Amino acid sequence: MQERGWYSGDTHVHREIADLPNLQLAEDLNVALPLTYWVREFRSKPLGDSGPNAAPQPSATLIELDSNHVIWPINTEYEIFTVDKKQHTLGAVFVLNHHEPFDLLAHPVREVAKETRRQGAILDLDKHNWPWSMMLLPLMDVDLYELTNNHVWRTEFHYGDWYPDYLPSYLGLKGTDERYPEDSWIRWGFANYYALLNCGFDIMPSGGTASGVHPIPLGFGRVYVYLGERFDFDRWMIGLEKGQSFVTTGPMLEVRFNDHLPGTRFTGRSEEPVSVSVTGTATSDRPIDLVEVVLNGEVVETFSSGTASQKGNVVSFTANLELEESSWMAVRCFTTAENGRYRFAHTGPSHVTIPGKPLRPRRDEASYLVKRVADEISRHEGTLPESALKEYREALEFYEAKLRSAR
């Protein structure tokens, strides 16, 4: 893929920095972002103990293994499981590529976001079904969403009982109040991402494994960013934030929108539709089951071996879209591994803005997001301070406004 201009990264790494050179080169992973600061208590700060027995702080210097394999050593995970040392899970969000340790609590989350911007860093949502995840979007202006995350393992699917009560009923996915299968987890992650895009969030896909905590090889789920002939870490981070990328657990998915990379934005006129040609190639070590073009969360074109140009395990495709209102589009593909489980890839979205015709969520999407935040407010009453509850109420107001204008 490097010969074709694509360079890979894992945005959720829990390996020791000393172990990464061997692991990264073995997996041919170009960028690793180890979470060297990790906060799990609501009243704790990432910097932790600064006394004489404190662990040495990593230096804000890029670690270059060779010309195209690097480690950025300063990244932070806020993963809140306790409040005042009592079990009360909020969830996780990552600050990636910062230069100084954060001397901030998890709340107010706006202060974390403000410091992230001051340091030129970016925010990664981690998993969509953490209790606080939907609150973070309106308050923090999150940059990334892990479309392949640390619950997508190479071995058996383990976390089917992780908040099954949050599974959206409107999707009609397989599952019960106690457990859901892996294909529902993957489809849920896609649909939740689409709902957020439809709400207008400028959020791009990322891929992480939590290798070192979960039993997943480094980079098993990863994100590829297009750079062209030469690798450059700063450009890679910019491309990641712009969505010039695809995430994958196996197949490679190279796509252009009107000959432009994913993440490109087009602007039309209110009186004229915008034409977009979607072209690409899906490549895998297994037969490609499906390639799907997604428009505003709906599959509008499907390609398989019978409907596209296929040579071996390569599927080439073209779709032509006529857009009369502001929209986003992306491409995803699926293969089936030998054990019968999904392997997938998904591009970053490209957007079309048409004046006077804004992008709007569907009513069922907006209703789901309203309920997610409203339920959290009820759960936190009497546990979180008023300053934190105020942020939840602001997020609720945002989603309620989206519901009022929903399609």
Tab-separated table of C-alpha atoms in Angstrom:
chain	number	residue	atom	x	y	z
A	1	MET	CA	0.000	0.000	0.000
A	2	GLN	CA	2.933	2.350	0.569
A	3	GLU	CA	3.869	1.964	-3.107
A	4	ARG	CA	0.336	3.191	-3.879
A	5	GLY	CA	0.644	6.187	-1.544
A	6	TRP	CA	-1.293	4.848	1.470
A	7	TYR	CA	0.214	4.775	4.981
A	8	SER	CA	-1.360	3.031	7.976
A	9	GLY	CA	-1.849	3.880	11.636
A	10	ASP	CA	-3.362	2.591	14.872
A	11	THR	CA	-4.948	5.387	16.937
A	12	HIS	CA	-5.586	3.305	20.077
A	13	VAL	CA	-2.392	1.708	21.350
A	14	HIS	CA	-1.638	0.471	24.877
A	15	ARG	CA	1.815	-0.980	24.223
A	16	GLU	CA	4.944	0.174	25.979
A	17	ILE	CA	6.971	2.467	23.752
A	18	ALA	CA	9.997	0.174	24.141
A	19	ASP	CA	7.993	-2.699	22.560
A	20	LEU	CA	6.652	-0.756	19.606
A	21	PRO	CA	9.642	-0.764	17.232
A	22	ASN	CA	9.577	-4.544	16.950
A	23	LEU	CA	5.772	-4.763	16.813
A	24	GLN	CA	5.317	-1.935	14.318
A	25	LEU	CA	7.834	-3.264	11.838
A	26	ALA	CA	6.428	-6.784	12.178
A	27	GLU	CA	2.926	-5.522	11.345
A	28	ASP	CA	4.162	-2.897	8.843
A	29	LEU	CA	2.266	-0.187	10.709
A	30	ASN	CA	3.504	3.278	9.751
A	31	VAL	CA	2.131	5.305	12.677
A	32	ALA	CA	1.552	4.312	16.313
A	33	LEU	CA	-0.068	6.655	18.841
A	34	PRO	CA	0.481	5.031	22.262
A	35	LEU	CA	-1.709	6.378	25.065
A	36	THR	CA	1.044	7.258	27.507
A	37	TYR	CA	-1.372	9.126	29.821
A	38	TRP	CA	-4.481	7.284	30.992
A	39	VAL	CA	-7.116	8.669	33.391
A	40	ARG	CA	-9.844	6.459	34.885
A	41	GLU	CA	-11.170	8.484	37.847
A	42	PHE	CA	-13.434	11.519	37.417
A	43	ARG	CA	-11.410	13.568	39.938
A	44	SER	CA	-7.971	12.630	38.563
A	45	LYS	CA	-5.722	14.434	36.072
A	46	PRO	CA	-3.522	12.866	33.375
A	47	LEU	CA	-0.285	14.298	34.747
A	48	GLY	CA	-0.707	12.283	37.937
A	49	ASP	CA	2.103	12.142	40.494
A	50	SER	CA	4.776	14.799	39.905
A	51	GLY	CA	6.805	13.895	42.993
A	52	PRO	CA	10.323	12.398	43.161
A	53	ASN	CA	9.015	8.864	42.532
A	54	ALA	CA	6.971	9.788	39.463
A	55	ALA	CA	7.613	8.001	36.186
A	56	PRO	CA	9.634	10.002	33.645
A	57	GLN	CA	7.503	11.960	31.193
A	58	PRO	CA	7.923	11.174	27.494
A	59	SER	CA	9.589	13.805	25.357
A	60	ALA	CA	7.549	15.612	22.676
A	61	THR	CA	9.821	14.267	19.955
A	62	LEU	CA	8.839	12.053	17.036
A	63	ILE	CA	10.417	8.602	17.335
A	64	GLU	CA	11.512	7.543	13.844
A	65	LEU	CA	12.076	3.815	13.379
A	66	ASP	CA	12.961	4.437	9.747
A	67	SER	CA	11.864	6.824	7.002
A	68	ASN	CA	8.201	5.730	7.096
A	69	HIS	CA	7.569	4.071	10.489
A	70	VAL	CA	7.132	6.447	13.438
A	71	ILE	CA	5.779	6.780	16.983
A	72	TRP	CA	4.294	9.932	18.479
A	73	PRO	CA	4.783	9.351	22.233
A	74	ILE	CA	2.390	11.865	23.856
A	75	ASN	CA	-1.293	10.933	23.713
A	76	THR	CA	-3.920	10.820	26.455
A	77	GLU	CA	-6.968	8.668	27.179
A	78	TYR	CA	-9.715	9.918	29.447
A	79	GLU	CA	-11.538	6.671	30.302
A	80	ILE	CA	-13.740	7.377	33.291
A	81	PHE	CA	-15.016	4.388	35.278
A	82	THR	CA	-15.376	5.915	38.748
A	83	VAL	CA	-16.670	9.125	40.300
A	84	ASP	CA	-15.314	9.886	43.773
A	85	LYS	CA	-13.833	6.362	43.607
A	86	LYS	CA	-17.280	4.763	43.254
A	87	GLN	CA	-18.250	2.779	40.144
A	88	HIS	CA	-20.004	5.121	37.694
A	89	THR	CA	-18.879	4.661	34.093
A	90	LEU	CA	-18.809	7.610	31.702
A	91	GLY	CA	-16.611	6.390	28.853
A	92	ALA	CA	-13.499	7.200	26.855
A	93	VAL	CA	-12.137	9.871	24.536
A	94	PHE	CA	-8.562	10.255	23.248
A	95	VAL	CA	-6.401	13.336	22.815
A	96	LEU	CA	-3.911	12.510	20.047
A	97	ASN	CA	-0.654	14.192	19.059
A	98	HIS	CA	-0.334	16.769	21.832
A	99	HIS	CA	2.965	18.170	23.166
A	100	GLU	CA	2.407	18.879	26.853
A	101	PRO	CA	0.695	16.798	29.554
A	102	PHE	CA	-2.896	17.800	30.311
A	103	ASP	CA	-3.425	19.212	33.789
A	104	LEU	CA	-7.217	18.946	33.509
A	105	LEU	CA	-10.034	16.809	34.871
A	106	ALA	CA	-12.399	15.048	32.475
A	107	HIS	CA	-15.098	17.653	33.166
A	108	PRO	CA	-15.856	20.269	32.045
A	109	VAL	CA	-15.210	18.537	28.726
A	110	ARG	CA	-15.163	21.892	26.932
A	111	GLU	CA	-11.959	22.755	28.808
A	112	VAL	CA	-10.358	19.521	27.580
A	113	ALA	CA	-11.392	20.397	24.035
A	114	LYS	CA	-10.060	23.938	24.404
A	115	GLU	CA	-6.657	22.684	25.550
A	116	THR	CA	-6.646	20.128	22.726
A	117	ARG	CA	-7.027	22.942	20.184
A	118	ARG	CA	-4.409	25.091	21.921
A	119	GLN	CA	-1.878	22.306	21.488
A	120	GLY	CA	-2.837	21.560	17.884
A	121	ALA	CA	-4.000	18.065	18.841
A	122	ILE	CA	-7.110	16.138	17.766
A	123	LEU	CA	-9.887	14.244	19.561
A	124	ASP	CA	-10.885	10.627	18.873
A	125	LEU	CA	-14.265	9.388	20.140
A	126	ASP	CA	-13.344	5.744	20.827
A	127	LYS	CA	-16.556	3.649	20.986
A	128	HIS	CA	-20.006	4.937	20.118
A	129	ASN	CA	-21.819	3.140	22.931
A	130	TRP	CA	-19.860	4.489	25.869
A	131	PRO	CA	-22.482	6.191	28.069
A	132	TRP	CA	-21.128	9.719	27.528
A	133	SER	CA	-20.162	9.449	23.848
A	134	MET	CA	-23.169	11.215	22.328
A	135	MET	CA	-22.805	14.088	24.788
A	136	LEU	CA	-19.221	14.722	23.726
A	137	LEU	CA	-19.950	15.531	20.081
A	138	PRO	CA	-21.775	18.878	20.532
A	139	LEU	CA	-19.499	19.991	23.389
A	140	MET	CA	-16.019	19.001	22.175
A	141	ASP	CA	-16.185	19.207	18.378
A	142	VAL	CA	-14.640	15.719	18.192
A	143	ASP	CA	-12.516	15.044	15.089
A	144	LEU	CA	-12.442	11.245	14.787
A	145	TYR	CA	-14.760	8.266	15.249
A	146	GLU	CA	-13.339	4.745	15.544
A	147	LEU	CA	-15.247	2.835	12.875
A	148	THR	CA	-13.082	-0.152	13.671
A	149	ASN	CA	-12.421	-0.221	17.387
A	150	ASN	CA	-11.030	-2.414	20.124
A	151	HIS	CA	-14.126	-4.629	20.265
A	152	VAL	CA	-13.386	-5.923	16.760
A	153	TRP	CA	-10.981	-8.765	17.491
A	154	ARG	CA	-9.139	-11.179	15.244
A	155	THR	CA	-10.317	-13.954	17.581
A	156	GLU	CA	-13.922	-14.515	18.708
A	157	PHE	CA	-16.277	-11.603	19.364
A	158	HIS	CA	-16.189	-11.029	23.106
A	159	TYR	CA	-18.150	-7.903	24.005
A	160	GLY	CA	-21.677	-8.674	22.862
A	161	ASP	CA	-23.002	-7.770	26.308
A	162	TRP	CA	-21.474	-4.247	26.319
A	163	TYR	CA	-24.480	-1.933	26.834
A	164	PRO	CA	-26.963	-3.975	24.757
A	165	ASP	CA	-29.773	-1.700	26.010
A	166	TYR	CA	-28.302	1.084	23.819
A	167	LEU	CA	-28.771	-0.935	20.608
A	168	PRO	CA	-31.101	1.229	18.468
A	169	SER	CA	-34.444	-0.446	17.871
A	170	TYR	CA	-34.976	1.480	14.617
A	171	LEU	CA	-32.117	-0.418	12.961
A	172	GLY	CA	-33.771	-3.818	13.348
A	173	LEU	CA	-30.450	-5.478	14.172
A	174	LYS	CA	-30.088	-8.949	15.637
A	175	GLY	CA	-29.744	-8.959	19.407
A	176	THR	CA	-31.560	-9.054	22.729
A	177	ASP	CA	-31.581	-6.991	25.901
A	178	GLU	CA	-28.668	-9.150	27.056
A	179	ARG	CA	-26.445	-9.677	24.007
A	180	TYR	CA	-25.872	-8.884	20.330
A	181	PRO	CA	-23.662	-10.609	17.698
A	182	GLU	CA	-20.594	-9.141	16.020
A	183	ASP	CA	-22.336	-8.216	12.771
A	184	SER	CA	-24.832	-6.133	14.773
A	185	TRP	CA	-21.959	-4.419	16.591
A	186	ILE	CA	-20.332	-3.463	13.291
A	187	ARG	CA	-23.600	-2.323	11.675
A	188	TRP	CA	-24.495	-0.369	14.795
A	189	GLY	CA	-21.166	1.436	14.686
A	190	PHE	CA	-21.731	2.378	11.046
A	191	ALA	CA	-25.311	3.561	11.634
A	192	ASN	CA	-24.363	5.631	14.681
A	193	TYR	CA	-21.615	7.273	12.623
A	194	TYR	CA	-24.078	8.051	9.848
A	195	ALA	CA	-26.540	9.609	12.298
A	196	LEU	CA	-23.794	11.913	13.591
A	197	LEU	CA	-22.758	12.890	10.064
A	198	ASN	CA	-26.404	13.647	9.287
A	199	CYS	CA	-26.457	15.952	12.310
A	200	GLY	CA	-23.670	17.947	10.706
A	201	PHE	CA	-20.695	16.765	12.755
A	202	ASP	CA	-17.426	17.014	10.827
A	203	ILE	CA	-16.111	13.701	12.122
A	204	MET	CA	-13.764	11.358	10.244
A	205	PRO	CA	-13.094	7.622	10.641
A	206	SER	CA	-10.198	6.183	12.616
A	207	GLY	CA	-9.096	2.681	13.538
A	208	GLY	CA	-7.700	1.374	16.806
A	209	THR	CA	-7.124	-1.882	18.640
A	210	ALA	CA	-6.118	-1.205	22.265
A	211	SER	CA	-3.383	-3.732	21.562
A	212	GLY	CA	-1.631	-4.318	24.858
A	213	VAL	CA	-4.898	-4.373	26.829
A	214	HIS	CA	-7.111	-6.361	24.465
A	215	PRO	CA	-5.777	-9.535	22.808
A	216	ILE	CA	-5.520	-7.951	19.355
A	217	PRO	CA	-2.440	-7.639	17.144
A	218	LEU	CA	-1.207	-4.080	16.764
A	219	GLY	CA	-2.919	-2.575	13.716
A	220	PHE	CA	-5.382	-5.426	13.156
A	221	GLY	CA	-7.986	-2.681	12.729
A	222	ARG	CA	-6.200	0.305	11.219
A	223	VAL	CA	-6.666	3.494	9.241
A	224	TYR	CA	-4.880	4.248	5.966
A	225	VAL	CA	-4.211	7.865	4.977
A	226	TYR	CA	-3.206	8.880	1.462
A	227	LEU	CA	0.061	10.829	1.189
A	228	GLY	CA	1.397	9.965	-2.255
A	229	GLU	CA	5.057	9.250	-2.859
A	230	ARG	CA	6.577	10.366	0.444
A	231	PHE	CA	5.673	9.705	4.062
A	232	ASP	CA	5.459	12.654	6.427
A	233	PHE	CA	3.992	12.375	9.918
A	234	ASP	CA	2.543	15.887	10.089
A	235	ARG	CA	0.851	15.446	6.727
A	236	TRP	CA	-0.428	12.049	7.843
A	237	MET	CA	-2.135	13.607	10.878
A	238	ILE	CA	-3.643	16.346	8.700
A	239	GLY	CA	-4.932	13.757	6.221
A	240	LEU	CA	-6.390	11.723	9.089
A	241	GLU	CA	-8.277	14.775	10.359
A	242	LYS	CA	-9.520	15.620	6.854
A	243	GLY	CA	-10.781	12.077	6.205
A	244	GLN	CA	-8.436	11.382	3.270
A	245	SER	CA	-8.546	7.823	4.451
A	246	PHE	CA	-10.159	4.452	4.838
A	247	VAL	CA	-10.332	2.115	7.812
A	248	THR	CA	-10.034	-1.638	7.488
A	249	THR	CA	-9.887	-5.001	9.223
A	250	GLY	CA	-8.707	-6.681	6.029
A	251	PRO	CA	-9.661	-5.460	2.545
A	252	MET	CA	-8.088	-2.432	0.878
A	253	LEU	CA	-10.480	0.208	-0.478
A	254	GLU	CA	-9.137	2.903	-2.811
A	255	VAL	CA	-11.874	5.357	-3.823
A	256	ARG	CA	-12.164	8.720	-5.556
A	257	PHE	CA	-15.084	11.154	-5.701
A	258	ASN	CA	-14.926	13.118	-8.977
A	259	ASP	CA	-11.268	12.000	-9.059
A	260	HIS	CA	-10.670	13.483	-5.579
A	261	LEU	CA	-9.750	11.717	-2.351
A	262	PRO	CA	-12.287	10.906	0.350
A	263	GLY	CA	-12.761	13.894	2.620
A	264	THR	CA	-13.065	16.300	-0.323
A	265	ARG	CA	-15.791	18.957	-0.079
A	266	PHE	CA	-17.781	20.148	-3.053
A	267	THR	CA	-20.068	23.200	-3.246
A	268	GLY	CA	-22.999	23.496	-5.610
A	269	ARG	CA	-25.680	26.024	-6.462
A	270	SER	CA	-29.178	25.897	-5.009
A	271	GLU	CA	-30.811	25.705	-8.449
A	272	GLU	CA	-28.586	22.977	-9.900
A	273	PRO	CA	-27.930	19.366	-8.834
A	274	VAL	CA	-24.327	18.309	-8.258
A	275	SER	CA	-23.020	15.292	-10.144
A	276	VAL	CA	-20.518	13.063	-8.376
A	277	SER	CA	-18.777	10.097	-9.967
A	278	VAL	CA	-17.677	7.511	-7.385
A	279	THR	CA	-14.920	5.232	-8.683
A	280	GLY	CA	-12.719	2.765	-6.906
A	281	THR	CA	-11.231	-0.633	-6.325
A	282	ALA	CA	-11.663	-3.077	-3.465
A	283	THR	CA	-8.867	-5.622	-3.038
A	284	SER	CA	-8.676	-8.536	-0.613
A	285	ASP	CA	-7.006	-11.852	0.071
A	286	ARG	CA	-10.572	-13.265	0.175
A	287	PRO	CA	-13.409	-12.879	-2.345
A	288	ILE	CA	-15.209	-9.524	-2.074
A	289	ASP	CA	-18.812	-10.123	-1.004
A	290	LEU	CA	-20.182	-6.589	-1.424
A	291	VAL	CA	-19.122	-3.048	-2.214
A	292	GLU	CA	-21.721	-0.454	-1.189
A	293	VAL	CA	-21.996	3.264	-1.914
A	294	VAL	CA	-23.595	5.041	1.059
A	295	LEU	CA	-25.412	8.374	0.694
A	296	ASN	CA	-26.568	10.132	3.884
A	297	GLY	CA	-26.596	6.760	5.645
A	298	GLU	CA	-28.529	4.857	2.960
A	299	VAL	CA	-27.030	2.295	0.569
A	300	VAL	CA	-27.722	3.621	-2.943
A	301	GLU	CA	-25.470	1.370	-5.061
A	302	THR	CA	-24.320	-2.209	-4.495
A	303	PHE	CA	-21.633	-4.078	-6.384
A	304	SER	CA	-20.617	-7.721	-6.226
A	305	SER	CA	-18.832	-10.146	-8.495
A	306	GLY	CA	-21.908	-10.208	-10.763
A	307	THR	CA	-22.369	-6.448	-11.067
A	308	ALA	CA	-18.835	-5.068	-11.238
A	309	SER	CA	-15.538	-5.710	-12.951
A	310	GLN	CA	-13.854	-8.465	-10.973
A	311	LYS	CA	-10.483	-10.081	-11.474
A	312	GLY	CA	-9.548	-12.534	-8.773
A	313	ASN	CA	-10.197	-10.828	-5.457
A	314	VAL	CA	-10.287	-7.326	-6.941
A	315	VAL	CA	-13.559	-5.492	-7.618
A	316	SER	CA	-13.541	-2.236	-9.594
A	317	PHE	CA	-16.694	-0.098	-9.645
A	318	THR	CA	-18.247	3.186	-10.769
A	319	ALA	CA	-21.394	4.894	-9.478
A	320	ASN	CA	-22.879	8.195	-10.632
A	321	LEU	CA	-24.830	10.296	-8.126
A	322	GLU	CA	-27.040	13.347	-8.729
A	323	LEU	CA	-27.394	15.370	-5.527
A	324	GLU	CA	-30.074	18.032	-5.089
A	325	GLU	CA	-29.464	18.803	-1.415
A	326	SER	CA	-26.493	18.935	0.927
A	327	SER	CA	-25.212	15.393	1.396
A	328	TRP	CA	-22.289	13.201	2.285
A	329	MET	CA	-21.180	9.984	0.607
A	330	ALA	CA	-18.800	7.137	1.404
A	331	VAL	CA	-17.990	3.602	0.275
A	332	ARG	CA	-17.737	0.421	2.312
A	333	CYS	CA	-16.955	-3.179	1.422
A	334	PHE	CA	-17.192	-6.589	3.071
A	335	THR	CA	-15.436	-9.915	2.791
A	336	THR	CA	-16.027	-13.096	4.761
A	337	ALA	CA	-13.088	-14.608	6.617
A	338	GLU	CA	-12.511	-18.358	6.809
A	339	ASN	CA	-14.309	-18.480	10.170
A	340	GLY	CA	-17.388	-16.867	8.637
A	341	ARG	CA	-16.928	-13.449	10.256
A	342	TYR	CA	-16.935	-10.044	8.605
A	343	ARG	CA	-13.855	-8.259	7.426
A	344	PHE	CA	-14.619	-4.769	6.188
A	345	ALA	CA	-13.270	-1.447	4.959
A	346	HIS	CA	-14.892	1.995	4.962
A	347	THR	CA	-13.753	5.270	3.415
A	348	GLY	CA	-13.849	8.710	4.910
A	349	PRO	CA	-16.899	10.712	3.772
A	350	SER	CA	-16.941	13.363	1.081
A	351	HIS	CA	-19.442	16.210	1.409
A	352	VAL	CA	-21.517	18.275	-0.992
A	353	THR	CA	-22.916	21.595	0.273
A	354	ILE	CA	-25.867	23.108	-1.583
A	355	PRO	CA	-26.938	26.536	-0.293
A	356	GLY	CA	-30.379	26.658	1.281
A	357	LYS	CA	-30.710	22.877	1.339
A	358	PRO	CA	-29.018	21.758	4.588
A	359	LEU	CA	-28.137	18.250	5.629
A	360	ARG	CA	-30.650	16.889	8.148
A	361	PRO	CA	-30.857	13.695	10.222
A	362	ARG	CA	-33.762	11.298	9.942
A	363	ARG	CA	-36.323	11.526	12.712
A	364	ASP	CA	-35.490	8.077	14.096
A	365	GLU	CA	-31.788	8.973	14.232
A	366	ALA	CA	-32.385	12.249	16.062
A	367	SER	CA	-34.881	10.646	18.479
A	368	TYR	CA	-32.312	8.012	19.381
A	369	LEU	CA	-29.634	10.636	20.081
A	370	VAL	CA	-32.046	12.680	22.212
A	371	LYS	CA	-32.889	9.632	24.287
A	372	ARG	CA	-29.255	8.637	24.753
A	373	VAL	CA	-28.394	12.009	26.306
A	374	ALA	CA	-31.645	12.410	28.266
A	375	ASP	CA	-31.155	8.998	29.882
A	376	GLU	CA	-27.628	9.957	30.891
A	377	ILE	CA	-28.830	13.131	32.581
A	378	SER	CA	-31.235	11.070	34.691
A	379	ARG	CA	-28.493	8.565	35.553
A	380	HIS	CA	-26.048	11.266	36.644
A	381	GLU	CA	-28.413	13.251	38.898
A	382	GLY	CA	-26.958	13.246	42.398
A	383	THR	CA	-23.594	11.866	41.225
A	384	LEU	CA	-22.016	14.384	38.854
A	385	PRO	CA	-21.575	18.055	39.786
A	386	GLU	CA	-23.878	20.688	38.337
A	387	SER	CA	-21.124	21.940	35.988
A	388	ALA	CA	-21.041	18.523	34.298
A	389	LEU	CA	-24.829	18.184	34.176
A	390	LYS	CA	-25.020	21.571	32.509
A	391	GLU	CA	-22.918	20.266	29.633
A	392	TYR	CA	-25.227	17.273	29.229
A	393	ARG	CA	-28.213	19.634	29.071
A	394	GLU	CA	-26.507	21.696	26.371
A	395	ALA	CA	-25.955	18.532	24.331
A	396	LEU	CA	-29.596	17.560	24.831
A	397	GLU	CA	-30.734	20.955	23.536
A	398	PHE	CA	-28.563	20.477	20.450
A	399	TYR	CA	-30.129	17.114	19.603
A	400	GLU	CA	-33.655	18.330	20.366
A	401	ALA	CA	-33.120	21.124	17.822
A	402	LYS	CA	-31.987	18.509	15.286
A	403	LEU	CA	-35.097	16.482	16.020
A	404	ARG	CA	-37.341	19.480	15.335
A	405	SER	CA	-35.803	19.910	11.869
A	406	ALA	CA	-35.425	16.182	11.092
A	407	ARG	CA	-36.608	14.575	7.876
